[in-house]
Amino acid sequence: MVKSIGVLTSGGDAPGMNAAVRAVARTCLNKGIDVYGVMLGYKGLHEGQFYKFNRHSTRNIINIGGTILKSARFPEFKNPQTRLEAIEQMKSVGMEALVVIGGDGSYHGALELTKLGVNCIGIPGTIDNDIPLTDHTIGFDTALNTIVEALDRLRDTSGSHQRCTILEVMGRTCGDLAVNAGLACGAEIVITSETGFDEEKVIERLRQSKAGDKKHAIVVITEHVTDVNELAKRIEAATGFETRANVLGHLQRGGRPSANDRVLASRMGVRAVELLEQGKGGLAICEQGGVITEVPMLTLFDSKRDVPEELYEDVLKLR
Amino acid sequence: MVKSIGVLTSGGDAPGMNAAVRAVARTCLNKGIDVYGVMLGYKGLHEGQFYKFNRHSTRNIINIGGTILKSARFPEFKNPQTRLEAIEQMKSVGMEALVVIGGDGSYHGALELTKLGVNCIGIPGTIDNDIPLTDHTIGFDTALNTIVEALDRLRDTSGSHQRCTILEVMGRTCGDLAVNAGLACGAEIVITSETGFDEEKVIERLRQSKAGDKKHAIVVITEHVTDVNELAKRIEAATGFETRANVLGHLQRGGRPSANDRVLASRMGVRAVELLEQGKGGLAICEQGGVITEVPMLTLFDSKRDVPEELYEDVLKLR
Amino acid sequence: MVKSIGVLTSGGDAPGMNAAVRAVARTCLNKGIDVYGVMLGYKGLHEGQFYKFNRHSTRNIINIGGTILKSARFPEFKNPQTRLEAIEQMKSVGMEALVVIGGDGSYHGALELTKLGVNCIGIPGTIDNDIPLTDHTIGFDTALNTIVEALDRLRDTSGSHQRCTILEVMGRTCGDLAVNAGLACGAEIVITSETGFDEEKVIERLRQSKAGDKKHAIVVITEHVTDVNELAKRIEAATGFETRANVLGHLQRGGRPSANDRVLASRMGVRAVELLEQGKGGLAICEQGGVITEVPMLTLFDSKRDVPEELYEDVLKLR
Amino acid sequence: MVKSIGVLTSGGDAPGMNAAVRAVARTCLNKGIDVYGVMLGYKGLHEGQFYKFNRHSTRNIINIGGTILKSARFPEFKNPQTRLEAIEQMKSVGMEALVVIGGDGSYHGALELTKLGVNCIGIPGTIDNDIPLTDHTIGFDTALNTIVEALDRLRDTSGSHQRCTILEVMGRTCGDLAVNAGLACGAEIVITSETGFDEEKVIERLRQSKAGDKKHAIVVITEHVTDVNELAKRIEAATGFETRANVLGHLQRGGRPSANDRVLASRMGVRAVELLEQGKGGLAICEQGGVITEVPMLTLFDSKRDVPEELYEDVLKLR
């Protein structure tokens, strides 16, 4: 039986991570398992930045954005020697297993530690929803609502001035934030890495809208597709629509977690501890059709996310 | 091919209903189908309160709570003669089919109309999430976030004054709002029609918490279980916890719809029109594991919702 | 020169209290003055529940509702002996002066301590805005926005169902929350301790509205005027308006403080320390026409708040 | 006695403009004065885009951002001939007077019309708070809260990653948004057109913070001061703080108006009509110390806004 578990957050922070940390801690304490918060992700694991949690340690964090455990880049963890040193740090306090909350990039370290005999369980925490085999990642729902709120605000002013508004959102490799936000806000056009970007078609579509009865239009686009300020100028020149671009940026990562993200994080945190209790490791927690389950990390690395084609089609049907 | 469709909202209003109305309207207009808004539910159907929609009719409603089509009680619609009169009204403007957005009570009228030759499709719109065979109803996610926001506020003052706080929420026959909110807010106890209510156990649990290190506690309870103000007095007397009860009430029904509710409503609205286009009727749209699908209304009437046991257990594991 | 200052929160908690605590703490630390957080108001002062603050103690609290210092009832502080004991506790850690954040009830203890040689400065923290000589108290703006948000939600469902909605809000002796919220939400009627309550006139007015073109109506009423659930029944019987009552309750006390409350709290906290530094005591910080100033507590006790007649008139003009 | 009044919105839209339009309309209708909504500002005035309002015209807009009357640029209105043509349009429907809601740029046209015999009253509507002689403009409070919410989100992620975060906000000529937001969010540094910008001092200050115990820092800066993305790179290079810049952009203009903005707008709208009723024109409504009053537009043009020095000092005292 596992007697002591650590928990860390890794990669970009996401709202709901704290609820997951709390769930791991509470579940452990209620089971009589020692639990440590590991600061600064794998960096803190390597440096032995451990805080032993008691019942008060995770009080009043379920509704707070960010991560109380902080996060940091630590590419050095790819080095096998560094990992062994981290395991020594863990041993020094009796920590036998680890819950890693973060993106799938974070899972590689977790899998390596598991191979070295330290059971690790991954919990998907990232706003981008870019992890295969789970319907939702922790933070996605909050970030989506943040984008929708921004679009609602932009709609007010866009409508009042009869403008075309472009909003650049996160989701470099996964367009879920963009397409869901576009659908939720009646966007004219959604552009992601998954749709590709044909500027001529975009402009032609907006020209048609302008020619028709559309008084204003919203375009949602993911980061790293094109320079949206330049795109705005070209759209304005080509269509006559006064056009403004907005880059929403890092504020998408913060904020009070939504109900869904807290529930998801809580459920996943409970599950992670239960798996470690069963002596399992190298698994990634997933949500599939509302059910919390788990898959081997290796399976996850070999999988690809499905593109939600229907949502993209619905954007077209409803514009 | 259907040439003219009506859409109405029925029963208690729910955030996202307008997004569903918009989706029905837009999908129709984009397909060249005439579409009418029917005011005041079945009452307006019977009275012929129809407004022909154009592209502007549903502008700027996707993010507005309530229903622009209004709702009204109309028990008279159980009368077969009344239904025939409603069909006459529909015929008078050429309306051949109907989308009914509301609770499953509203589906009975829809099924009767279908039997009389007017194809009807039901869309689940109610905050209570009490409709079988669909994972989520339109409005549930928004209401859940409203409750969570209220609990976050109550937690601030409950913690500052070291009180026990009771919040009564909606969900007379379905505890989904209560249990999800309880899990999302770290409630000590969740009481619903599905858990039953054993006052002695509730008090004993709070007595233990008070005796332990708990400085404040949150109890979430659904309406119609007990008088929460009286319960508060008894808890205070029995445990020594200063206790306050709050009844959240009708404000749970309103507010800007969440991203999820708008996406769900939009997808369901599109599907409803597509089914009517295929000449189908007597079906209820559902969401199952993230997929939009449909079931015969009769099947739905014979089904019961599963109680999410795991969530109730997680509340216990995390307190 | 004062070398050590304590800060406590007293009475009902109010959003922005933490921002005031932080401002007191930061100003002290930046001036090289020791600063202690006193837990649980005068109770903690008497018991010596003091925490010495460093720069980290007030980190990340500026945007959190409630009070990290907690609050508690402590009528024993009216006892002169109890006060002398509290002063002994203060002396034991070298605390020479005190900032009291709370309602004007809290100022009495502060004035008594000042008379005993311990300079105290009061900061008005209460959502009710019921303190004379200050335009705004800390927490009022947040609570007002909380009420307005609740009314916006109620408006959605009230309009959809064509109902009369009654909302009971806080402000037992001061109707500022009610009248501002009523004006901000287009209420038909506002009832406070300052307007008096003539049920016949209320019903007559709603009867006229119903007879006219009004489809729904909002009534805002302060607590302790009448039983709103009973009032709802009588209005429904007398006017034919389907009527629902809501009691907003303690959630009005919580939530992220608004920008205004944080700015006000920060400015007042700075000022309080500067006055203590100048060797002053027995003063209450006020905001008058946007300017932060102070008045002797005795003057404040002899003053009455002006009723904002113009706001009540504007409610009538705009309904 | 004036028998018919028009109302228009001009310049950038601001949350609360609709509440002002509603107040103008309602006050007129309750006094038996005809009232017209003028679309698209002075452009619509010149083109005769007038809609006669009834009691339903301004229903459910008090809580909606943007302006239902739209706004448009129309430099042609500086042309005397254009103004005369606009007056002809007004005369054609009997419109005798005008309420202009917008920035002080909009007041010039209003003053010219007044000189030509058409009484105009200005209502200050702009998020920037850059109009002299009024403490607050309509929209300022909402925009400030929008910025504060964005900063709260950024604080979550900035703290989790121990970053320096730069946020560029609106307020080209008036730093009120920046300095209030900075104070409300515990910003390290606030840079506006009123403070000037000394990059070396900014970097030196952040270097000190980094050297001290500060783990993250927030810099608030108004638009048009410098390229914030380039500034972020230089700060990162010079201080070692990982630094990210965000441009908040047009979303600051939108959103549900705050309680304060709705109350302010409502009061100002009532006053504007009352002044026109008294046969007055060429006046601008102001709020001074909580009191609604008015000043001659000419006086306003000759005045300058005071810089709120105390707020800038408080930012320094509290960092």
CSV table of C-alpha atoms in Angstrom, one decimal, chain A residues 33-288:
chain,number,residue,atom,x,y,z
A,33,ILE,CA,-1.8,8.6,3.1
A,34,ASP,CA,0.8,11.3,3.5
A,35,VAL,CA,0.7,13.9,0.7
A,36,TYR,CA,3.2,16.5,-0.4
A,37,GLY,CA,2.8,19.5,-2.6
A,38,VAL,CA,5.8,19.7,-5.0
A,39,MET,CA,6.5,23.3,-6.0
A,40,LEU,CA,7.5,24.4,-9.5
A,41,GLY,CA,6.8,21.2,-11.3
A,42,TYR,CA,9.7,18.9,-12.2
A,43,LYS,CA,12.1,21.6,-11.2
A,44,GLY,CA,10.9,21.5,-7.6
A,45,LEU,CA,10.8,17.7,-7.8
A,46,HIS,CA,14.5,17.8,-8.6
A,47,GLU,CA,15.3,20.4,-6.0
A,48,GLY,CA,13.2,18.8,-3.3
A,49,GLN,CA,10.8,21.7,-2.9
A,50,PHE,CA,8.2,19.7,-1.0
A,51,TYR,CA,5.5,20.9,1.4
A,52,LYS,CA,3.7,18.3,3.5
A,53,PHE,CA,0.0,19.0,3.3
A,54,ASN,CA,-2.4,19.0,6.2
A,55,ARG,CA,-6.2,19.6,6.0
A,56,HIS,CA,-5.7,23.3,6.0
A,57,SER,CA,-3.1,23.4,3.2
A,58,THR,CA,-5.7,23.2,0.4
A,59,ARG,CA,-8.4,25.3,2.1
A,60,ASN,CA,-10.1,28.0,0.0
A,61,ILE,CA,-8.3,27.1,-3.2
A,62,ILE,CA,-11.0,25.2,-5.0
A,63,ASN,CA,-12.3,28.4,-6.5
A,64,ILE,CA,-8.9,30.1,-7.3
A,65,GLY,CA,-7.3,30.2,-10.7
A,66,GLY,CA,-3.6,29.5,-11.4
A,67,THR,CA,-1.8,26.9,-9.3
A,68,ILE,CA,-0.7,27.2,-5.7
A,69,LEU,CA,2.1,24.8,-6.6
A,70,LYS,CA,3.4,27.1,-9.3
A,71,SER,CA,4.9,25.9,-12.6
A,72,ALA,CA,8.2,26.3,-14.3
A,73,ARG,CA,10.0,25.2,-17.4
A,74,PHE,CA,12.5,22.5,-16.8
A,75,PRO,CA,13.9,20.9,-19.9
A,76,GLU,CA,16.7,19.4,-17.9
A,77,PHE,CA,14.2,16.7,-16.8
A,78,LYS,CA,14.8,14.9,-20.1
A,79,ASN,CA,18.2,14.0,-18.7
A,80,PRO,CA,18.1,10.5,-17.1
A,81,GLN,CA,20.6,11.6,-14.4
A,82,THR,CA,18.3,14.4,-13.4
A,83,ARG,CA,15.4,12.0,-13.0
A,84,LEU,CA,17.4,9.8,-10.8
A,85,GLU,CA,18.3,12.7,-8.7
A,86,ALA,CA,14.6,13.7,-8.4
A,87,ILE,CA,13.8,10.1,-7.3
A,88,GLU,CA,16.5,10.5,-4.6
A,89,GLN,CA,14.7,13.7,-3.4
A,90,MET,CA,11.4,11.9,-3.3
A,91,LYS,CA,13.0,9.0,-1.3
A,92,SER,CA,14.5,11.4,1.2
A,93,VAL,CA,10.9,12.2,2.4
A,94,GLY,CA,9.4,8.8,1.7
A,95,MET,CA,7.4,9.9,-1.3
A,96,GLU,CA,6.6,6.8,-3.2
A,97,ALA,CA,4.3,8.0,-6.0
A,98,LEU,CA,3.4,11.1,-7.9
A,99,VAL,CA,0.4,12.8,-9.5
A,100,VAL,CA,1.3,15.0,-12.4
A,101,ILE,CA,-1.2,17.6,-13.4
A,102,GLY,CA,-0.4,19.2,-16.8
A,103,GLY,CA,-0.4,18.8,-20.5
A,104,ASP,CA,0.6,15.7,-22.3
A,105,GLY,CA,4.2,17.0,-22.6
A,106,SER,CA,4.3,16.6,-18.8
A,107,TYR,CA,3.3,13.0,-19.1
A,108,HIS,CA,6.7,11.9,-20.7
A,109,GLY,CA,8.5,12.6,-17.5
A,110,ALA,CA,5.8,10.8,-15.5
A,111,LEU,CA,6.1,7.8,-17.7
A,112,GLU,CA,9.9,7.7,-17.3
A,113,LEU,CA,9.6,8.0,-13.5
A,114,THR,CA,7.1,5.1,-13.6
A,115,LYS,CA,9.6,3.0,-15.5
A,116,LEU,CA,12.1,3.7,-12.8
A,117,GLY,CA,9.7,2.3,-10.2
A,118,VAL,CA,7.9,5.5,-9.1
A,119,ASN,CA,4.3,5.1,-10.0
A,120,CYS,CA,2.9,8.3,-11.7
A,121,ILE,CA,-0.6,9.2,-12.8
A,122,GLY,CA,-1.3,12.0,-15.2
A,123,ILE,CA,-4.2,14.4,-14.9
A,124,PRO,CA,-4.9,16.5,-18.0
A,125,GLY,CA,-4.6,20.1,-17.1
A,126,THR,CA,-4.4,22.6,-20.0
A,127,ILE,CA,-6.8,25.1,-21.4
A,128,ASP,CA,-6.2,24.0,-25.0
A,129,ASN,CA,-8.1,20.7,-24.8
A,130,ASP,CA,-5.3,19.3,-26.9
A,131,ILE,CA,-4.8,15.9,-25.1
A,132,PRO,CA,-6.0,12.8,-26.9
A,133,LEU,CA,-8.5,10.3,-25.5
A,134,THR,CA,-10.1,12.7,-23.0
A,135,ASP,CA,-13.2,14.7,-24.0
A,136,HIS,CA,-12.1,17.6,-21.9
A,137,THR,CA,-9.0,18.8,-20.1
A,138,ILE,CA,-9.1,20.8,-16.9
A,139,GLY,CA,-9.2,24.5,-17.7
A,140,PHE,CA,-10.8,24.2,-21.1
A,141,ASP,CA,-14.3,25.1,-20.0
A,142,THR,CA,-13.2,28.1,-18.0
A,143,ALA,CA,-11.0,29.4,-20.8
A,144,LEU,CA,-13.9,28.9,-23.3
A,145,ASN,CA,-16.2,31.0,-21.1
A,146,THR,CA,-13.5,33.6,-20.8
A,147,ILE,CA,-13.3,33.9,-24.6
A,148,VAL,CA,-17.1,33.9,-24.9
A,149,GLU,CA,-17.3,36.7,-22.4
A,150,ALA,CA,-14.7,38.7,-24.4
A,151,LEU,CA,-16.6,38.0,-27.6
A,152,ASP,CA,-19.8,39.2,-26.0
A,153,ARG,CA,-18.1,42.5,-25.0
A,154,LEU,CA,-16.6,42.8,-28.5
A,155,ARG,CA,-20.0,42.1,-30.0
A,156,ASP,CA,-21.4,45.1,-28.2
A,157,THR,CA,-18.9,47.5,-29.6
A,158,SER,CA,-18.6,45.8,-32.9
A,159,GLY,CA,-22.4,46.0,-33.4
A,160,SER,CA,-22.5,49.7,-32.3
A,161,HIS,CA,-19.8,50.7,-34.8
A,162,GLN,CA,-20.8,48.1,-37.5
A,163,ARG,CA,-17.4,46.7,-37.6
A,164,CYS,CA,-15.7,43.4,-38.4
A,165,THR,CA,-13.9,42.1,-35.3
A,166,ILE,CA,-11.1,39.6,-35.3
A,167,LEU,CA,-10.3,37.8,-32.1
A,168,GLU,CA,-7.1,35.7,-31.8
A,169,VAL,CA,-7.4,33.0,-29.1
A,170,MET,CA,-5.2,30.2,-27.8
A,171,GLY,CA,-5.1,26.7,-29.2
A,172,ARG,CA,-2.0,26.5,-31.4
A,173,THR,CA,-2.6,22.8,-32.3
A,174,CYS,CA,-6.2,22.3,-31.3
A,175,GLY,CA,-9.0,24.5,-32.5
A,176,ASP,CA,-11.5,23.5,-29.8
A,177,LEU,CA,-11.5,26.8,-28.0
A,178,ALA,CA,-11.9,28.7,-31.3
A,179,VAL,CA,-14.7,26.6,-32.8
A,180,ASN,CA,-16.7,26.3,-29.6
A,181,ALA,CA,-16.4,30.0,-28.9
A,182,GLY,CA,-17.3,30.8,-32.5
A,183,LEU,CA,-20.4,28.7,-32.3
A,184,ALA,CA,-21.4,30.2,-28.9
A,185,CYS,CA,-21.0,33.7,-30.2
A,186,GLY,CA,-22.4,33.5,-33.7
A,187,ALA,CA,-19.1,34.0,-35.4
A,188,GLU,CA,-19.1,34.4,-39.1
A,189,ILE,CA,-15.8,32.6,-39.6
A,190,VAL,CA,-13.6,30.3,-37.5
A,191,ILE,CA,-10.0,29.7,-38.5
A,192,THR,CA,-7.8,27.2,-36.8
A,193,SER,CA,-4.8,25.0,-37.5
A,194,GLU,CA,-7.3,22.3,-38.3
A,195,THR,CA,-9.3,24.3,-40.9
A,196,GLY,CA,-6.3,25.8,-42.6
A,197,PHE,CA,-6.3,29.4,-43.7
A,198,ASP,CA,-7.3,30.6,-47.1
A,199,GLU,CA,-7.2,34.4,-46.8
A,200,GLU,CA,-9.0,34.9,-50.2
A,201,LYS,CA,-11.9,32.8,-49.1
A,202,VAL,CA,-12.2,34.6,-45.8
A,203,ILE,CA,-12.2,38.0,-47.5
A,204,GLU,CA,-14.7,36.8,-50.1
A,205,ARG,CA,-17.0,35.5,-47.4
A,206,LEU,CA,-16.9,38.9,-45.6
A,207,ARG,CA,-17.4,40.7,-48.8
A,208,GLN,CA,-20.6,38.7,-49.3
A,209,SER,CA,-21.7,39.4,-45.8
A,210,LYS,CA,-21.1,43.1,-46.2
A,211,ALA,CA,-23.0,43.0,-49.5
A,212,GLY,CA,-25.8,41.2,-47.8
A,213,ASP,CA,-27.6,42.5,-44.7
A,214,LYS,CA,-24.8,41.9,-42.2
A,215,LYS,CA,-23.9,45.0,-40.3
A,216,HIS,CA,-21.1,43.5,-38.3
A,217,ALA,CA,-19.1,40.3,-38.3
A,218,ILE,CA,-16.9,38.3,-35.9
A,219,VAL,CA,-13.9,36.2,-36.9
A,220,VAL,CA,-12.3,33.9,-34.4
A,221,ILE,CA,-8.8,32.7,-35.2
A,222,THR,CA,-6.2,30.7,-33.3
A,223,GLU,CA,-2.7,32.0,-32.5
A,224,HIS,CA,0.2,31.3,-34.9
A,225,VAL,CA,-2.0,31.3,-38.0
A,226,THR,CA,-1.3,34.8,-39.2
A,227,ASP,CA,-0.7,38.3,-38.0
A,228,VAL,CA,-4.2,39.4,-37.1
A,229,ASN,CA,-3.4,43.1,-37.1
A,230,GLU,CA,-2.2,42.8,-40.7
A,231,LEU,CA,-5.1,40.6,-41.6
A,232,ALA,CA,-7.5,43.3,-40.2
A,233,LYS,CA,-6.0,45.9,-42.5
A,234,ARG,CA,-6.3,43.7,-45.6
A,235,ILE,CA,-9.9,42.8,-44.7
A,236,GLU,CA,-10.8,46.5,-44.3
A,237,ALA,CA,-9.1,47.4,-47.6
A,238,ALA,CA,-10.8,44.5,-49.5
A,239,THR,CA,-14.3,44.6,-48.0
A,240,GLY,CA,-15.0,48.1,-46.8
A,241,PHE,CA,-15.8,46.7,-43.4
A,242,GLU,CA,-14.0,48.8,-40.7
A,243,THR,CA,-12.0,46.0,-39.0
A,244,ARG,CA,-10.3,45.7,-35.7
A,245,ALA,CA,-8.1,42.8,-34.4
A,246,ASN,CA,-7.7,41.8,-30.8
A,247,VAL,CA,-5.3,39.3,-29.3
A,248,LEU,CA,-6.8,37.9,-26.1
A,249,GLY,CA,-3.5,36.5,-24.8
A,250,HIS,CA,-2.5,35.2,-21.4
A,251,LEU,CA,-5.7,36.3,-19.6
A,252,GLN,CA,-7.3,33.2,-21.1
A,253,ARG,CA,-5.2,31.1,-18.7
A,254,GLY,CA,-6.5,32.7,-15.5
A,255,GLY,CA,-9.7,33.3,-13.6
A,256,ARG,CA,-12.1,31.5,-11.2
A,257,PRO,CA,-12.6,28.0,-12.5
A,258,SER,CA,-16.0,27.2,-13.9
A,259,ALA,CA,-18.3,24.6,-12.2
A,260,ASN,CA,-17.4,22.0,-14.9
A,261,ASP,CA,-13.7,22.5,-14.4
A,262,ARG,CA,-13.9,22.1,-10.7
A,263,VAL,CA,-16.1,19.0,-10.9
A,264,LEU,CA,-13.8,17.5,-13.5
A,265,ALA,CA,-10.7,18.3,-11.5
A,266,SER,CA,-12.2,16.9,-8.3
A,267,ARG,CA,-13.2,13.7,-9.9
A,268,MET,CA,-9.9,13.2,-11.6
A,269,GLY,CA,-8.0,13.9,-8.4
A,270,VAL,CA,-9.9,11.3,-6.5
A,271,ARG,CA,-9.3,8.8,-9.3
A,272,ALA,CA,-5.6,9.4,-9.5
A,273,VAL,CA,-5.1,8.6,-5.8
A,274,GLU,CA,-7.2,5.5,-6.1
A,275,LEU,CA,-5.1,4.2,-8.9
A,276,LEU,CA,-1.9,4.8,-7.0
A,277,GLU,CA,-3.4,3.1,-4.1
A,278,GLN,CA,-4.0,0.1,-6.3
A,279,GLY,CA,-0.3,0.1,-7.2
A,280,LYS,CA,-0.8,1.4,-10.7
A,281,GLY,CA,1.3,3.9,-12.6
A,282,GLY,CA,2.0,5.2,-16.1
A,283,LEU,CA,-1.7,5.9,-16.6
A,284,ALA,CA,-3.4,9.1,-17.8
A,285,ILE,CA,-6.8,10.0,-16.4
A,286,CYS,CA,-9.4,10.8,-19.1
A,287,GLU,CA,-13.0,11.8,-19.3
A,288,GLN,CA,-14.9,9.9,-21.9
